[in-house]
C-alpha cells in the first residue's frame, strides 16, 4: 500500500487538499459529527408557532406603545428659538458681530407648571457635529490630561493644533467651536422683582466622561500652572482654566465643555445646559406663569443657517418627550396583530380548501 | 532539493553514454530528483504573497489599504482593512504551506527510495534522487522503475522482462519488454561495467507509447524503440532482475512529463459569484458617485459657510475636489459590501464539505478498504446540480468479473437455485454453495449453487463430461502452478477464465499446456491431449475451436462461440436439442447473461491430414491469407454436434440498478459510454435497468456513412415527434402513450425512448454539422448508450453536452480510457480500487463503488448546494444590511464619509461577530435528513434548475439587506432625534447612536441566521449565542476604562456601552428594529410555506409530524431497507428489485404522487405518497414472495 501511495503522489504532486488518503486507518470514524448525524433541533415555521408569535408581539407592543405614548405626552416641554433671524426677534440685533457683548431677552409663558426636575437644553440645528473631519478633530490623550499630548497635540487637531507656536488646549475643531452663549431664566412674578431660577451646572455630564475620560493635566495646585505653555482655542474668549470658578468644574473637566465634546449624531441636536432641581417644598419646580430668558449672545450660527433654541423639559423613566417611539410601537404592534389575523385566515382557508400540507395522519 | 529544477534550453536530442558520468554531466540533464513542491522555507513568504496578490480580490484590498493611508481620504483607521486582509492572507498561506509540506514529504519519500546503481564496477545503494542519466541500475522483481530506462538485460531468456503499467496507463495486464539482442547478453556486472554504448535519442516528451533512438556501441548502430524501454512508474513483474540504462530522469521522465497541471475547474456558482461581485463593484461605484456628488453639493451649499467651525483641509480648495476625495472615502467605507472574507469563507465551507465526503462511512467500501475521497475541494456544490452523468461500463457499472452462472447441457439447464419447495430461491435465502472438496485442485473462490450439475458429473453423464472437457481444452488460458496444486490461470478475457475455472472445479482441471499438448486432470486422472490446432477467435468468426487428439488417438474438434454463428453450423440431427437450447439461451439472455454455445465434431484421421495440409497451404499463401484461412476454418467448423451453452454473468457492481433508477428519478440523465461491443453494452443496459422492455422504442444507430447516420437519427426524431404530437392518430404509439399518460404525467409527452449508437456512427454524429441533431435526439431519450467509443469520443460527447446544454455534467469511470472524459466533464469521478489509478488521479472525486454516486449526488451534493446557496444569500444580505447604513447616514453628516459604527465594530463585524454562525450553517445545515433525499429524489431538482441561488435570489437578498439597513438607520434616527436620556442628558450623541445601531444590527443578523439555520446542532447554538455573547463582551471590553487609560486616542468610546445600554429607550429601539426587520421575513416565509412550499419544506414538515408517530413508520422504513440491499441482477427481470423501481408501476406511481403534490390536486396526497413509497419499498420482499406463492 505504501509503495502504491507514494507512486500516486509522484504523479499527483502530493496529496490533495483534503486528507483521508494519508491516514493509516482509512476507515472513517463512526461519530455523529463525521457522519453528519449530530442531534439537532430543526425548527419549522408552522402555524402553531408563527401565528401565536405575531399575536403575542401585537399584544405586547400595543400596551408598551400606549404606555410610552402616554408617558411621553405627560412630559412638559417648551422650546424657544432665539436665533434671531426674524427681524421681530429681540435677538435680531445680535446677528451683527459688532455688538459685543450682546444680551437679548425673550419672554415666554408656561401654560402649565413643570414638576420634578426640569432640564434646560440648548438646541442647535444644521450644525454638523457628525462631520467626519469634525468628529476626529480632537485629542483624547490631551483631554485625558496626558502632559505630553497637552504640549504636543495630535495631528488630527489641525488646523486648530497650534496657535502662534503654542499648542492649543483643548485642541481641535470640536473644542474650538464650543457653544458659549449664556442663558439665564427668570420667573416674572406680579408682586415682586423677577426671580432668577437657580440653574445648576454640575451633574449634566456622564459620570464616566467627567471622571474617566476627561482629566486635567497633572501638576501644581493652580490650574493655570498646569496648563502652562498652552494657548486657548482661537474662538474662545477665555482660556480653558477659566471656564468656571469652581475647581472641580474647571479646565477639561468643565461639564459644559464635556457635554459639548460628546458630539451629536445628527445635525439637529440638543445638549443639556443646566439642571433646575426640584424644590423641597411642594411647589412645582417651574410654576405656570410668565418667564423671560436672558441670553448673552456669543455664538454665531447665522452664517450657515443654523438655529439656536432653548428647551425646558421634564423627564420620565424613558427620558424626554419621545412621541416617535410610542407611535412606532403602537403601529408595529397593530401591524403584527393584523398580520397574525391575515395569516390565520389564509392558513384557515387554505386548510379548508383541502390543499393543506398539514398532515393529519 | 532546491537544486532540482534548473532552467535549461530545450533539448534538440539527448545523448547519454553508459558508465560515463563525466561525459553526461556536460549536458546538464535533469537529475532524477523530482520536485512537486512550490516553496522552501526562504521563498515561501515572498512567493506565496506574490501568488496571493495575483488574486484580484486581494489586490483590491491592498489598494484600499493604500487609499486609507492618504489622510484626506482615510475614513477608517488602517486596521479595519489590514486585519481582515492579514487574516485572509494568513489562512490561505497556512493552507498553502500545509499542502506544500505534504508535497515535500512525498517528494522526499520518492526521492529517497533506494535503488542499486552500478558505480565503478560495483552495485551500490543509491537514493533515487542521485541516479543520473547514463547510470546503469539494477531492478528486482516488484520494484518500481526509478527512471526511464533502456532495458539492457534481464534474468529471463532473450532479455525479456515483464512490467505492469497500471500507474502509467491504467492497464493491469502485463506487458513485455525486450532488450536488444546485443545487450541482452550483458548479464553480469563485470560485463556491464565495461559497457560504454552511447544512446542518442529524442528529447523528453510525454508520449507514453513512442520512443525512438539509436544505440551506438562498438561502432555499430542499433535502433531503439518503445519495446526496449522501461518507463518510470512501471513495476517489474515476473522477472527476477534486470539492468537498465537511465535515459530520462526526474522531471524528464514520461511519467512526469505527463503529469501536467490539471485544468482548474470552476463551479457555476463560482462564476455567478464573480459576476455578482463585479455587479456589486458597479453598485459600489454608483453609491460612491451619488455620495460624492452629494458631498460636492453639500460643501458648496453648506460646508463653505460652516467653515467658521470646520475649515476645509489644506489641500482642498473647492467643493468639487472635496467631492472627489469623498468618493474614495466612501469607496473605503462601503467596501464591506464585497467582504474580503467571502472567498475565504466559501473555501472553508467547501473544505468542510469535502471532509464530510471523506468521512462518510456509507461511502466507505469495506471490501477494498477505500473511503470516498474528495480530491478537489472546489466543486462540492456543483454535485448538487448534475443533470447528465456519463458512465463508463466496464469496471464502473460492472465489476469486470465474469462468473460462470448457468449452463445448458444436452437440453438440461443447470444453475437455477431451488429451495426446498422447488421454487427459485432468492439470493438471501440461498443454501450453502456446493462443496467442491472432493477436488483438491478446485478454486475455493468459485461458487455454484445447483448441486444437480455436480451429481451429473459424478454419475459420469457423458454429455456433462464432454461439456467440461471442452471447457478445459478449448481456450487460450495459460496456467501457472507455483506450488503443487496451487493453480493460477492467466486468461486473456475474463470470460474464458470463468469458463476454465468452472471446468476446473467440476473436476476437469486444466493443468498445463505446451505448444503441442494440453494436460487435463479429468476427475483426478491426468490426461494429456495432443493439441493439433487452435482456430482462433476473431470478431467476424465469433468463435474459437481447438482440434485435439486424445490419448486413444481420436481426433476431435471442440468449438465455442456466439449463438448467432454457431447454431447455424450444427449438424441437422441436433434440431430438437437446438430448440431446447435456444429456449435456454433466450432465458439466459433475458437475465442479462453473456452466453456461449459449445459444440464438438469428430474428425477422422484422413480428413484431418488432408485439412491440415490445406490449412498449411492457406497459411503460406502470399495474397489474401486471412480470407483463405477463414474459409478453411469455416469448412471444418460445420456439421458440429451441439453440446450445450454456458451463461456467464458479467457481474454488475453492487447496487447499480437501484442507483441508476434513483438517479433517473432525480431527473439525471445517464449516458453509458463504453468501448465494449454493442451487444454487451445493450445487455448491460438491460441488466442495470437503463433499458427496459417497457420502453416505447430503443433506437439503434449503426450507420457507417454520414447519410445513413443522419437518416437514422432523423427517423428516430420523427418517431418521437409523431407520437408526442399526434396523440390521437398515431396508431402504434398511441396505446403505449395512453397507458404511460395514465401512470406518469411527467413522462407522458415524450414517451420512453432509448438510443444506442456505436462508434462509427458516433464519429459521424459528432461532426460539426450533425452534432446538434444528434444531441437533440439523444437528449429526448431517457437512456443513451454509446458503444465502441474511443476515449477521445467519450470526451467529445461530454464536450458536446457541455457546450449546448448548459448543464452540469459528471463523468464517472475507472480506467485510463476514461481520463479524457473525466477531465472534460464539470465533475470527474474515478472509481478507485480497480484497475490502475489513472482515472482516480484525473478525477475530482473518487470512491470504489458506482452505487456511492447516489449518495455523493443526492446527499452530499444536494446539501453542499443548499448550504452554499444559503450561505451566499445570507452573506450578501448581512453585508448589505451592515454597509448600506453608511449610505443613509451620508445624507445626515454632510456626505463626509463618517461611519455610523465604531471602527472596531467595522473591523470585527465580518470576521468575528457574524462569521461563525454563517459558517456553521454553511457547513452543517441540512434541510431534510439524508435518507429522505434518497426517498424523494425529486428533492434534487432545485439544484439542477439552479433555483436556490441565482440572480433573482441575489436581488432578493440585496433588497432585504437594504430594507434592513434603512430600518437600521431610520428607526434609531426617529427615536433619537429629539430624545434625551432618563438623566436628562443628550441621547443622540454619536457614540450612543453607533452603539445602538451596531447592537441592533448584530441582533437582527443573528436572528436572521437563526431563521436561516434549518439544523441547529450544538455547534450552531454555540456559534450563534457565542457570537452574540462575544459581541457584548468585546463591546464592553472596548469601552472599558482599562483600554482607554492605555490608548486614549484609540478607545474613545470609553464608558459608552454601559451608559447607552442602561437606557430603556435604547432597548426599546433595538427591540423595535429587530421586530420590524424580522417580522416581514417570518410572515413571508410562513406564507410561502403555506401557499407554495418546496418539496423539501413539505418533507421536512412531514418529518415533524412523523416524529409523533415514530414506531409505526420506523417499522415501515425497515422493510424498505431490507429490500434495497439485494442485487437485482441475479433475479429474473420480472421479479428483481431494480425492476420494481425502474420500470415497475412503483416508479410511475411515486412520480404521480409527487406531481400531484405540485398540482395540489389531492388533499391527502402525502398519505398516498407515503403509502406508495412504502409499497415500493416493501414490495421487493413482496416480489420475492410472489414466486413462492405462485
mmCIF file of N, CA and C in Angstrom, chain B residues 334-392:
data_model
loop_
_atom_site.group_PDB
_atom_site.id
_atom_site.type_symbol
_atom_site.label_atom_id
_atom_site.label_comp_id
_atom_site.label_asym_id
_atom_site.label_seq_id
_atom_site.Cartn_x
_atom_site.Cartn_y
_atom_site.Cartn_z
ATOM 1 N N UNK B 334 -17.563 51.800 2.160
ATOM 2 C CA UNK B 334 -18.612 50.921 1.623
ATOM 3 C C UNK B 334 -18.039 49.614 1.070
ATOM 4 N N UNK B 335 -16.720 49.458 1.140
ATOM 5 C CA UNK B 335 -16.130 48.250 0.537
ATOM 6 C C UNK B 335 -16.627 46.975 1.187
ATOM 7 N N UNK B 336 -17.205 47.095 2.353
ATOM 8 C CA UNK B 336 -17.638 45.873 3.041
ATOM 9 C C UNK B 336 -18.822 45.198 2.352
ATOM 10 N N UNK B 337 -19.390 45.823 1.319
ATOM 11 C CA UNK B 337 -20.421 45.078 0.585
ATOM 12 C C UNK B 337 -19.790 43.886 -0.128
ATOM 13 N N UNK B 338 -18.528 44.001 -0.490
ATOM 14 C CA UNK B 338 -17.797 42.844 -1.033
ATOM 15 C C UNK B 338 -16.759 42.465 0.000
ATOM 16 N N UNK B 339 -17.171 41.722 0.969
ATOM 17 C CA UNK B 339 -16.236 41.472 2.053
ATOM 18 C C UNK B 339 -15.120 40.543 1.604
ATOM 19 N N UNK B 340 -13.972 40.832 2.104
ATOM 20 C CA UNK B 340 -12.809 40.020 1.759
ATOM 21 C C UNK B 340 -12.998 38.602 2.260
ATOM 22 N N UNK B 341 -13.801 38.462 3.290
ATOM 23 C CA UNK B 341 -13.932 37.118 3.863
ATOM 24 C C UNK B 341 -14.826 36.219 3.012
ATOM 25 N N UNK B 342 -15.449 36.773 1.981
ATOM 26 C CA UNK B 342 -16.352 35.947 1.164
ATOM 27 C C UNK B 342 -15.622 34.741 0.584
ATOM 28 N N UNK B 343 -14.526 35.016 -0.103
ATOM 29 C CA UNK B 343 -13.849 33.915 -0.793
ATOM 30 C C UNK B 343 -13.270 32.906 0.192
ATOM 31 N N UNK B 344 -12.705 33.446 1.256
ATOM 32 C CA UNK B 344 -12.145 32.531 2.245
ATOM 33 C C UNK B 344 -13.240 31.678 2.867
ATOM 34 N N UNK B 345 -14.360 32.315 3.182
ATOM 35 C CA UNK B 345 -15.441 31.542 3.805
ATOM 36 C C UNK B 345 -15.936 30.463 2.864
ATOM 37 N N UNK B 346 -16.066 30.815 1.591
ATOM 38 C CA UNK B 346 -16.518 29.819 0.621
ATOM 39 C C UNK B 346 -15.543 28.642 0.588
ATOM 40 N N UNK B 347 -14.259 28.951 0.613
ATOM 41 C CA UNK B 347 -13.258 27.879 0.619
ATOM 42 C C UNK B 347 -13.396 27.010 1.858
ATOM 43 N N UNK B 348 -13.588 27.676 2.985
ATOM 44 C CA UNK B 348 -13.691 26.924 4.240
ATOM 45 C C UNK B 348 -14.894 25.987 4.193
ATOM 46 N N UNK B 349 -15.992 26.507 3.693
ATOM 47 C CA UNK B 349 -17.203 25.687 3.641
ATOM 48 C C UNK B 349 -16.987 24.491 2.724
ATOM 49 N N UNK B 350 -16.392 24.761 1.584
ATOM 50 C CA UNK B 350 -16.172 23.644 0.657
ATOM 51 C C UNK B 350 -15.231 22.617 1.250
ATOM 52 N N UNK B 351 -14.240 23.116 1.946
ATOM 53 C CA UNK B 351 -13.306 22.197 2.588
ATOM 54 C C UNK B 351 -14.062 21.317 3.582
ATOM 55 N N UNK B 352 -14.944 21.968 4.342
ATOM 56 C CA UNK B 352 -15.745 21.212 5.301
ATOM 57 C C UNK B 352 -16.554 20.128 4.609
ATOM 58 N N UNK B 353 -17.182 20.495 3.492
ATOM 59 C CA UNK B 353 -17.984 19.514 2.770
ATOM 60 C C UNK B 353 -17.101 18.379 2.250
ATOM 61 N N UNK B 354 -15.902 18.728 1.813
ATOM 62 C CA UNK B 354 -15.007 17.686 1.325
ATOM 63 C C UNK B 354 -14.662 16.709 2.442
ATOM 64 N N UNK B 355 -14.446 17.272 3.618
ATOM 65 C CA UNK B 355 -14.154 16.386 4.745
ATOM 66 C C UNK B 355 -15.324 15.453 5.013
ATOM 67 N N UNK B 356 -16.519 16.001 4.925
ATOM 68 C CA UNK B 356 -17.683 15.150 5.167
ATOM 69 C C UNK B 356 -17.744 14.016 4.153
ATOM 70 N N UNK B 357 -17.353 14.319 2.925
ATOM 71 C CA UNK B 357 -17.352 13.259 1.920
ATOM 72 C C UNK B 357 -16.302 12.220 2.277
ATOM 73 N N UNK B 358 -15.129 12.708 2.665
ATOM 74 C CA UNK B 358 -14.067 11.767 3.029
ATOM 75 C C UNK B 358 -14.444 10.930 4.234
ATOM 76 N N UNK B 359 -15.193 11.530 5.123
ATOM 77 C CA UNK B 359 -15.517 10.848 6.373
ATOM 78 C C UNK B 359 -16.718 9.933 6.243
ATOM 79 N N UNK B 360 -17.385 9.986 5.121
ATOM 80 C CA UNK B 360 -18.658 9.297 5.074
ATOM 81 C C UNK B 360 -18.473 7.776 5.142
ATOM 82 N N UNK B 361 -18.985 7.256 6.199
ATOM 83 C CA UNK B 361 -18.889 5.815 6.430
ATOM 84 C C UNK B 361 -19.668 5.046 5.376
ATOM 85 N N UNK B 362 -20.741 5.656 4.913
ATOM 86 C CA UNK B 362 -21.586 4.942 3.961
ATOM 87 C C UNK B 362 -21.004 4.982 2.559
ATOM 88 N N UNK B 363 -19.932 5.687 2.381
ATOM 89 C CA UNK B 363 -19.259 5.652 1.100
ATOM 90 C C UNK B 363 -17.898 4.965 1.234
ATOM 91 N N UNK B 364 -17.766 4.240 2.298
ATOM 92 C CA UNK B 364 -16.526 3.505 2.518
ATOM 93 C C UNK B 364 -16.745 2.070 2.073
ATOM 94 N N UNK B 365 -15.846 1.595 1.264
ATOM 95 C CA UNK B 365 -16.005 0.230 0.777
ATOM 96 C C UNK B 365 -15.223 -0.706 1.683
ATOM 97 N N UNK B 366 -15.957 -1.560 2.357
ATOM 98 C CA UNK B 366 -15.304 -2.476 3.299
ATOM 99 C C UNK B 366 -14.343 -3.407 2.588
ATOM 100 N N UNK B 367 -14.800 -3.859 1.426
ATOM 101 C CA UNK B 367 -14.040 -4.905 0.750
ATOM 102 C C UNK B 367 -12.668 -4.376 0.324
ATOM 103 N N UNK B 368 -12.675 -3.219 -0.237
ATOM 104 C CA UNK B 368 -11.398 -2.691 -0.735
ATOM 105 C C UNK B 368 -10.756 -1.734 0.250
ATOM 106 N N UNK B 369 -11.436 -1.523 1.344
ATOM 107 C CA UNK B 369 -10.943 -0.618 2.370
ATOM 108 C C UNK B 369 -10.583 0.751 1.813
ATOM 109 N N UNK B 370 -11.404 1.218 0.906
ATOM 110 C CA UNK B 370 -11.144 2.555 0.391
ATOM 111 C C UNK B 370 -12.308 3.469 0.738
ATOM 112 N N UNK B 371 -11.988 4.581 1.353
ATOM 113 C CA UNK B 371 -13.031 5.560 1.609
ATOM 114 C C UNK B 371 -13.239 6.419 0.362
ATOM 115 N N UNK B 372 -14.335 7.116 0.342
ATOM 116 C CA UNK B 372 -14.526 8.084 -0.732
ATOM 117 C C UNK B 372 -13.562 9.232 -0.492
ATOM 118 N N UNK B 373 -13.178 9.867 -1.567
ATOM 119 C CA UNK B 373 -12.211 10.934 -1.403
ATOM 120 C C UNK B 373 -12.594 12.102 -2.295
ATOM 121 N N UNK B 374 -12.691 13.261 -1.679
ATOM 122 C CA UNK B 374 -12.897 14.468 -2.479
ATOM 123 C C UNK B 374 -11.516 14.997 -2.812
ATOM 124 N N UNK B 375 -11.115 14.797 -4.036
ATOM 125 C CA UNK B 375 -9.756 15.169 -4.403
ATOM 126 C C UNK B 375 -9.667 16.651 -4.756
ATOM 127 N N UNK B 376 -10.801 17.224 -5.088
ATOM 128 C CA UNK B 376 -10.836 18.656 -5.319
ATOM 129 C C UNK B 376 -11.751 19.216 -4.254
ATOM 130 N N UNK B 377 -11.401 20.347 -3.745
ATOM 131 C CA UNK B 377 -12.284 20.888 -2.715
ATOM 132 C C UNK B 377 -13.102 22.036 -3.264
ATOM 133 N N UNK B 378 -13.110 22.206 -4.557
ATOM 134 C CA UNK B 378 -13.759 23.407 -5.067
ATOM 135 C C UNK B 378 -15.062 23.133 -5.802
ATOM 136 N N UNK B 379 -15.455 21.890 -5.889
ATOM 137 C CA UNK B 379 -16.585 21.599 -6.768
ATOM 138 C C UNK B 379 -17.828 21.110 -6.038
ATOM 139 N N UNK B 380 -17.762 21.068 -4.706
ATOM 140 C CA UNK B 380 -18.796 20.328 -3.991
ATOM 141 C C UNK B 380 -20.218 20.725 -4.336
ATOM 142 N N UNK B 381 -20.479 22.018 -4.412
ATOM 143 C CA UNK B 381 -21.889 22.384 -4.584
ATOM 144 C C UNK B 381 -22.366 22.035 -5.991
ATOM 145 N N UNK B 382 -21.427 21.902 -6.908
ATOM 146 C CA UNK B 382 -21.824 21.533 -8.255
ATOM 147 C C UNK B 382 -22.399 20.103 -8.270
ATOM 148 N N UNK B 383 -21.996 19.328 -7.294
ATOM 149 C CA UNK B 383 -22.537 17.970 -7.189
ATOM 150 C C UNK B 383 -24.045 17.984 -6.992
ATOM 151 N N UNK B 384 -24.546 19.093 -6.546
ATOM 152 C CA UNK B 384 -25.987 19.179 -6.332
ATOM 153 C C UNK B 384 -26.721 19.696 -7.546
ATOM 154 N N UNK B 385 -26.010 19.826 -8.672
ATOM 155 C CA UNK B 385 -26.659 20.402 -9.844
ATOM 156 C C UNK B 385 -26.501 19.543 -11.087
ATOM 157 N N UNK B 386 -26.043 18.321 -10.896
ATOM 158 C CA UNK B 386 -25.723 17.482 -12.048
ATOM 159 C C UNK B 386 -26.986 17.124 -12.835
ATOM 160 N N UNK B 387 -26.885 17.228 -14.155
ATOM 161 C CA UNK B 387 -28.005 16.824 -14.992
ATOM 162 C C UNK B 387 -27.670 15.635 -15.869
ATOM 163 N N UNK B 388 -26.419 15.532 -16.234
ATOM 164 C CA UNK B 388 -26.018 14.425 -17.095
ATOM 165 C C UNK B 388 -24.893 13.655 -16.440
ATOM 166 N N UNK B 389 -25.055 12.342 -16.461
ATOM 167 C CA UNK B 389 -23.961 11.507 -15.983
ATOM 168 C C UNK B 389 -23.468 10.687 -17.159
ATOM 169 N N UNK B 390 -22.177 10.700 -17.370
ATOM 170 C CA UNK B 390 -21.588 9.870 -18.403
ATOM 171 C C UNK B 390 -20.819 8.776 -17.704
ATOM 172 N N UNK B 391 -21.214 7.569 -17.967
ATOM 173 C CA UNK B 391 -20.595 6.493 -17.215
ATOM 174 C C UNK B 391 -19.889 5.533 -18.142
ATOM 175 N N UNK B 392 -18.777 5.083 -17.673
ATOM 176 C CA UNK B 392 -18.086 4.003 -18.333
ATOM 177 C C UNK B 392 -18.816 2.720 -17.947
#
